[in-house]
Short mmCIF file of C-alpha atoms in Angstrom, two decimals:
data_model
loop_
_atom_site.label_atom_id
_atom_site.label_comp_id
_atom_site.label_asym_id
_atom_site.label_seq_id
_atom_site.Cartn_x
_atom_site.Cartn_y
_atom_site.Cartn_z
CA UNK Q 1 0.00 0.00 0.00
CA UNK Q 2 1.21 3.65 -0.79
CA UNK Q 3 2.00 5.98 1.95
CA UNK Q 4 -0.69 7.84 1.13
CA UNK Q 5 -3.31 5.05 0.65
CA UNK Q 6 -2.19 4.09 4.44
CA UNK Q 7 -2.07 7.25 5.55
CA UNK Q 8 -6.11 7.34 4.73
CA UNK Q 9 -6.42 4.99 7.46
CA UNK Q 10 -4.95 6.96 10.39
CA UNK Q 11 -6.26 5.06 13.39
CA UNK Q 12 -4.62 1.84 12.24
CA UNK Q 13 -1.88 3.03 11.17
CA UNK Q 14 -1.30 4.54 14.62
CA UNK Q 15 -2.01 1.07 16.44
CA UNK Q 16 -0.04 -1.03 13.97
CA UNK Q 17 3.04 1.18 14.30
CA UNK Q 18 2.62 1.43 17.95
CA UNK Q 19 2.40 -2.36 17.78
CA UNK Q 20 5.27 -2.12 15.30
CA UNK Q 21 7.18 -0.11 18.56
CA UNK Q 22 6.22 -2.12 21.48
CA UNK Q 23 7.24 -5.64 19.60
CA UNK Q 24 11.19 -4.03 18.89
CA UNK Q 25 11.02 -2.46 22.47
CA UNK Q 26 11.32 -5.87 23.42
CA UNK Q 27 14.86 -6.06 22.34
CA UNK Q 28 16.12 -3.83 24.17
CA UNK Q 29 14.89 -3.98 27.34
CA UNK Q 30 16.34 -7.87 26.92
CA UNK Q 31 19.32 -5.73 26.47
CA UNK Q 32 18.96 -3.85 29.58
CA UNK Q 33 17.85 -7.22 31.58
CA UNK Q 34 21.36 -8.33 30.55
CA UNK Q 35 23.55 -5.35 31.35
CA UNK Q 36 22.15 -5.62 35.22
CA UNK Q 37 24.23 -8.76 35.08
CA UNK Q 38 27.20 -7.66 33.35
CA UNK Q 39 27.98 -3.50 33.27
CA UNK Q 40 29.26 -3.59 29.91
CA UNK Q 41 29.79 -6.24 26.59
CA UNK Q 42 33.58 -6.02 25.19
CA UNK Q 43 34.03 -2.31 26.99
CA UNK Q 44 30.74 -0.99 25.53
CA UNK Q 45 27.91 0.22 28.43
CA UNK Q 46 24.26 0.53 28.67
CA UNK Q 47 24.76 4.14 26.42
CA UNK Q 48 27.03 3.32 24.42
CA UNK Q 49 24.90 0.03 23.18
CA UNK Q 50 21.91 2.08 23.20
CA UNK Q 51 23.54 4.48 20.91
CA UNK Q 52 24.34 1.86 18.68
CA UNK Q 53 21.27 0.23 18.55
CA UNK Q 54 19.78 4.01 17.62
CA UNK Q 55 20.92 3.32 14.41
CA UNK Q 56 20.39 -0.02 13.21
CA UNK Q 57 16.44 1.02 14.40
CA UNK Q 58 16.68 4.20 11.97
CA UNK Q 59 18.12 3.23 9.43
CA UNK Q 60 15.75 0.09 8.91
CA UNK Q 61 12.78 2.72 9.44
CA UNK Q 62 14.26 4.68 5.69
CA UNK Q 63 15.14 1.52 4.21
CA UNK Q 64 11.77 -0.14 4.81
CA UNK Q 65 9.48 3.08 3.51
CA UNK Q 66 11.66 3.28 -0.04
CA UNK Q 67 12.54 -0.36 -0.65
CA UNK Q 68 8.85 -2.41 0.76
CA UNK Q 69 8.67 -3.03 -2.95
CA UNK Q 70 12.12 -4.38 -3.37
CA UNK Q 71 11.93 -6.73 -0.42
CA UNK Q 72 8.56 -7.97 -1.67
CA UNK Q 73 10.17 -8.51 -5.08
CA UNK Q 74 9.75 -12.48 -5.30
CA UNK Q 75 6.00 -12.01 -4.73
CA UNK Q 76 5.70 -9.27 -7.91
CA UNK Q 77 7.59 -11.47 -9.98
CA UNK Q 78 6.10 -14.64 -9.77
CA UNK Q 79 2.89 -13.16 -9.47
CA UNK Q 80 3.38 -11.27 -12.91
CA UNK Q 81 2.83 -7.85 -12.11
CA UNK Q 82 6.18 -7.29 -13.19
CA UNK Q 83 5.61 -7.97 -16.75
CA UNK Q 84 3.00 -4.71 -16.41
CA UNK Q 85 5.57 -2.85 -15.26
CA UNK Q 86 8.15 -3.69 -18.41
CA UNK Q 87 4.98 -2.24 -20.29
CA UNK Q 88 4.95 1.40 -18.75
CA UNK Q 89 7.50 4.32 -19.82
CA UNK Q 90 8.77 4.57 -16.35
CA UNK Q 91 12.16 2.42 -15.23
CA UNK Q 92 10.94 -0.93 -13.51
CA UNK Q 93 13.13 -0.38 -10.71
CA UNK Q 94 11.05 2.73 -9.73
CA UNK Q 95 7.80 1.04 -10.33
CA UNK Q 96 8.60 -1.45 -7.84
CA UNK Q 97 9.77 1.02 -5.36
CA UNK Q 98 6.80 3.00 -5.35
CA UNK Q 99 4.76 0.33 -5.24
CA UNK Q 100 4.10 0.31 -1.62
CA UNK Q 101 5.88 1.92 1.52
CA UNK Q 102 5.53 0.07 4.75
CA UNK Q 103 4.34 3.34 6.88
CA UNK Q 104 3.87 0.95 10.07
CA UNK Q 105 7.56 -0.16 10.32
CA UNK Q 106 8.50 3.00 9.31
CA UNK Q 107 7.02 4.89 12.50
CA UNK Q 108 7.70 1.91 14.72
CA UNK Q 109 11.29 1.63 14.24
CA UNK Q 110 12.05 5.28 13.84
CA UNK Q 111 9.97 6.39 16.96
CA UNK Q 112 11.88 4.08 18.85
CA UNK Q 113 15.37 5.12 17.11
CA UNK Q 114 14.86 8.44 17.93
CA UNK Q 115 13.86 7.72 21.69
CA UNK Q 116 17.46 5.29 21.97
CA UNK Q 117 19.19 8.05 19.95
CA UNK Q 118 18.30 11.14 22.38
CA UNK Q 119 18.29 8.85 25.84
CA UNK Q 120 21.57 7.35 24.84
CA UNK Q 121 23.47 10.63 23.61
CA UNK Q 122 21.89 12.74 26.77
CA UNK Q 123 23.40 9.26 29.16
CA UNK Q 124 26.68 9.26 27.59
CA UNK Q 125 27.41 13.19 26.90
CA UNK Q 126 27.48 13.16 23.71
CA UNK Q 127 26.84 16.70 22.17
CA UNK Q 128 26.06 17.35 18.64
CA UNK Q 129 26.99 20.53 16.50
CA UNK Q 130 25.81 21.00 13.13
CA UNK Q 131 29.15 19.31 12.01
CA UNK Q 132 28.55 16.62 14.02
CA UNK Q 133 24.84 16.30 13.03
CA UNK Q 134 25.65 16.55 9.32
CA UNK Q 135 28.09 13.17 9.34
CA UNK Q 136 25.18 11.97 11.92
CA UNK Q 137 22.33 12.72 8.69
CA UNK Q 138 25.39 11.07 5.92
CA UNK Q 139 26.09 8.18 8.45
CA UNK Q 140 22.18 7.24 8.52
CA UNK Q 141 21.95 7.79 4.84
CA UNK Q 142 24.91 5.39 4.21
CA UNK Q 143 22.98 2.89 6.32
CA UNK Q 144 19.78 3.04 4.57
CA UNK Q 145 21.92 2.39 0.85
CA UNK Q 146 23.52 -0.36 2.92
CA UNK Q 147 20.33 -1.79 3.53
CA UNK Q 148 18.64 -0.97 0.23
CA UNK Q 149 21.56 -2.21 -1.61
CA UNK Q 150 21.81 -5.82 -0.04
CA UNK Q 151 17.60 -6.24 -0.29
CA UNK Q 152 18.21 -5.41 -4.24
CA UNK Q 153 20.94 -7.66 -5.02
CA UNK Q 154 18.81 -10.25 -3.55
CA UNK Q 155 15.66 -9.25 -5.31
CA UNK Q 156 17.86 -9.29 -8.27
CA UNK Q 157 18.55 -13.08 -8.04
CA UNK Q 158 14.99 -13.17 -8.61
CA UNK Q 159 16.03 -13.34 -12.33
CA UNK Q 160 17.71 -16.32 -11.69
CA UNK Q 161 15.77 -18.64 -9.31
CA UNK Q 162 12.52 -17.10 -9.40
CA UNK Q 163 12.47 -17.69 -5.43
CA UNK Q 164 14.70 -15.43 -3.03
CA UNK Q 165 13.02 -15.24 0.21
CA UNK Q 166 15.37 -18.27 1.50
CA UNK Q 167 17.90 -15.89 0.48
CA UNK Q 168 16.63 -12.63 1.31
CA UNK Q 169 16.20 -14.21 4.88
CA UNK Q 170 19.95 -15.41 5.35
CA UNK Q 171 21.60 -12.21 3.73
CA UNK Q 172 19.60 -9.56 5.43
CA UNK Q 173 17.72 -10.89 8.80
CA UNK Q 174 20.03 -13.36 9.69
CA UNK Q 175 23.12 -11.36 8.78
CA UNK Q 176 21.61 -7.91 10.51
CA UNK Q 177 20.73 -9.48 13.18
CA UNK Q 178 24.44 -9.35 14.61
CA UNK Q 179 24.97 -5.86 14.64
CA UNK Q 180 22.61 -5.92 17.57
CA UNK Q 181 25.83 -5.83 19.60
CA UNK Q 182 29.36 -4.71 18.57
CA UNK Q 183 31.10 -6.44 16.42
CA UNK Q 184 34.08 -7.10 18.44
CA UNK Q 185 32.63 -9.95 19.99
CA UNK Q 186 32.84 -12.16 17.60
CA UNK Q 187 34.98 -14.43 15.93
CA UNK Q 188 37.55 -12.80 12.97
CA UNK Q 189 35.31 -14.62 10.11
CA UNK Q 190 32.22 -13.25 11.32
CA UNK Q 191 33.83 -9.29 11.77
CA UNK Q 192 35.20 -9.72 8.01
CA UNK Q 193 31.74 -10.59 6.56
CA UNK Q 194 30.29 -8.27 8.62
CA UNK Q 195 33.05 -5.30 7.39
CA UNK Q 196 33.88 -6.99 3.70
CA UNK Q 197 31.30 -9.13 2.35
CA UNK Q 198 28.05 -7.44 3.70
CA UNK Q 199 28.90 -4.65 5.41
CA UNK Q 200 26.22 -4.63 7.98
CA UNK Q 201 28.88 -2.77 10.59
CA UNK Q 202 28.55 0.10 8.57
CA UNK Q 203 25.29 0.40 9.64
CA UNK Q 204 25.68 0.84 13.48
CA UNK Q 205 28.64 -0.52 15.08
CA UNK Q 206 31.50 1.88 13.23
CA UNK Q 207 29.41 5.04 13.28
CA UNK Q 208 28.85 4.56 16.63
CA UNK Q 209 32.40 4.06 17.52
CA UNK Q 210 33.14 7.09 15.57
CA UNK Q 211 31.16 9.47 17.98
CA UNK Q 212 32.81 7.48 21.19
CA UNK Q 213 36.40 8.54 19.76
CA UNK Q 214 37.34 4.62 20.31
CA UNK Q 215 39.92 3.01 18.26
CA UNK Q 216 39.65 2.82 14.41
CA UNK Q 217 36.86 5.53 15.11
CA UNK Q 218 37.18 7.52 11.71
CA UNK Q 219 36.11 3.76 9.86
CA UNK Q 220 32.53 5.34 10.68
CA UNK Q 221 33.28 8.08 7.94
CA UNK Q 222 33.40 6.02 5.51
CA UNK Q 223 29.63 4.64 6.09
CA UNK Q 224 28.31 6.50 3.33
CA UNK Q 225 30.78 5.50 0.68
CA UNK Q 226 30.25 1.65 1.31
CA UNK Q 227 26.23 2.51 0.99
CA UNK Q 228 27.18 4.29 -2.79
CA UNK Q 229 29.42 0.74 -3.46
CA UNK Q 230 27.16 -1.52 -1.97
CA UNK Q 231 24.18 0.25 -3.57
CA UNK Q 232 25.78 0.98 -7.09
CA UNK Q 233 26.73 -3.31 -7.01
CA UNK Q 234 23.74 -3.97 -6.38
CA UNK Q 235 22.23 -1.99 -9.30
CA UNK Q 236 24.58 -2.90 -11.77
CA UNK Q 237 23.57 -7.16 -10.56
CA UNK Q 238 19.61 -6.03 -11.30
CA UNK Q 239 20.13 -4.67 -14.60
CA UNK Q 240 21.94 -7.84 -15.81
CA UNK Q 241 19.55 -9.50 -14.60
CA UNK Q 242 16.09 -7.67 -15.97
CA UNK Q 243 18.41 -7.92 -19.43
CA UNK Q 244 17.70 -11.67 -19.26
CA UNK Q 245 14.18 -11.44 -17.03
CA UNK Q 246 11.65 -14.10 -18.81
CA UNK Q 247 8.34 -13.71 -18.41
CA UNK Q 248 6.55 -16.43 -15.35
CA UNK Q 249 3.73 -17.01 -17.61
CA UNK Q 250 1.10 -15.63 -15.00
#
């Protein structure tokens, strides 16, 4: 459904996105449960986690309200809207984006992102200038082509197996689900994949280290570059593979 289509239906909306709120709330007060056993995980404390976990929630919140379509991708395909699109004057890629918006996620995740971003900055001092909030605004929009970028080169191997959830759910849920903590707790294999392969640290761990001024810090600048990379290889997979897109006969 569009934004505005949803929008139409304001009461809902409200209650599914406060639904949308309360269920990732969960999270982190299994978070704070924890840290009342242990003060801090690999040096990093209540704030600092919080902080981190700011942006994984607001980034997801952009991602999800410009690329619904492209994480619903297997269903457009194999249902054949898809060949309608190939049909219309306008690029396929932005049909399927503006096909629908999830509003609900959108407001769920952010609302709480901005309530972890402000408790967790006020908690830890952090101050923000407008320097500081401009690489803040470039940081989050790194994250959401991050995001965008991995949930399109999935969609894109739509082409080629016709069925991608499998995938879409290993790549991007399983995979983002480790950045829920910092990154230095794992094992060497998992931090490369996680900095290399699909750059999922991007999204919260090294931008949050940048603002704590803790080793490696200035990695976090480059956030928004690996979003253009990630993004741009992504884009370059799905037009190879719309080149050689075959109708599924619906």
């Amino acid at each position: 459904m569009t934004i505005a289509a949803r929008l139409q239906y304001k009461v809902d909306t409200l209650l599914l996105s406060l639904a949308v709120f309360v269920r990732e709330s969960v999270t982190v007060v299994t978070l704070w449960f924890m840290l009342n056993k242990v003060s801090t995980i690999n040096g990093w404390d209540m704030g600092q986690l919080l902080f981190m976990y700011s942006f994984v929630f607001l980034t997801y919140s952009l991602c999800i309200l410009i690329f619904t379509g492209v994480r619903d991708f297997e269903s457009i395909a194999n249902q054949g809207e898809f060949d309608t699109y190939l049909t219309k004057p306008l690029r396929p890629l932005f049909q399927v984006i503006a096909r629908r918006s999830d509003v609900m996620a959108t407001i769920g995740h952010g609302g709480l992102g901005v309530v972890l971003i402000v408790y967790a900055a006020s908690r830890s001092g952090i101050t923000f200038d407008w320097a500081h909030i401009g690489i803040l605004i470039t940081m989050i929009v790194g994250g959401v082509l991050i995001q965008g970028g991995i949930l399109l080169f999935v969609a894109s191997l739509t082409f080629w197996t016709t069925k991608s959830s499998e995938i879409q759910n290993l790549l991007f849920y399983q995979m983002r689900g480790f950045i829920a903590y910092p990154i230095s707790i794992y094992p060497t294999l998992i931090r490369y994949l996680l900095t290399y392969i699909l750059p999922f640290a991007f999204v919260s761990f090294y931008p949050a280290q940048y603002f704590y001024s803790v080793q490696m810090s200035a990695v976090g600048l480059l956030t928004p570059l690996v979003g253009i990379l990630v993004f741009g290889f992504a884009l370059a997979i799905w037009k190879i593979g719309i080149r050689r897109y075959a109708s599924t006969g619906h």
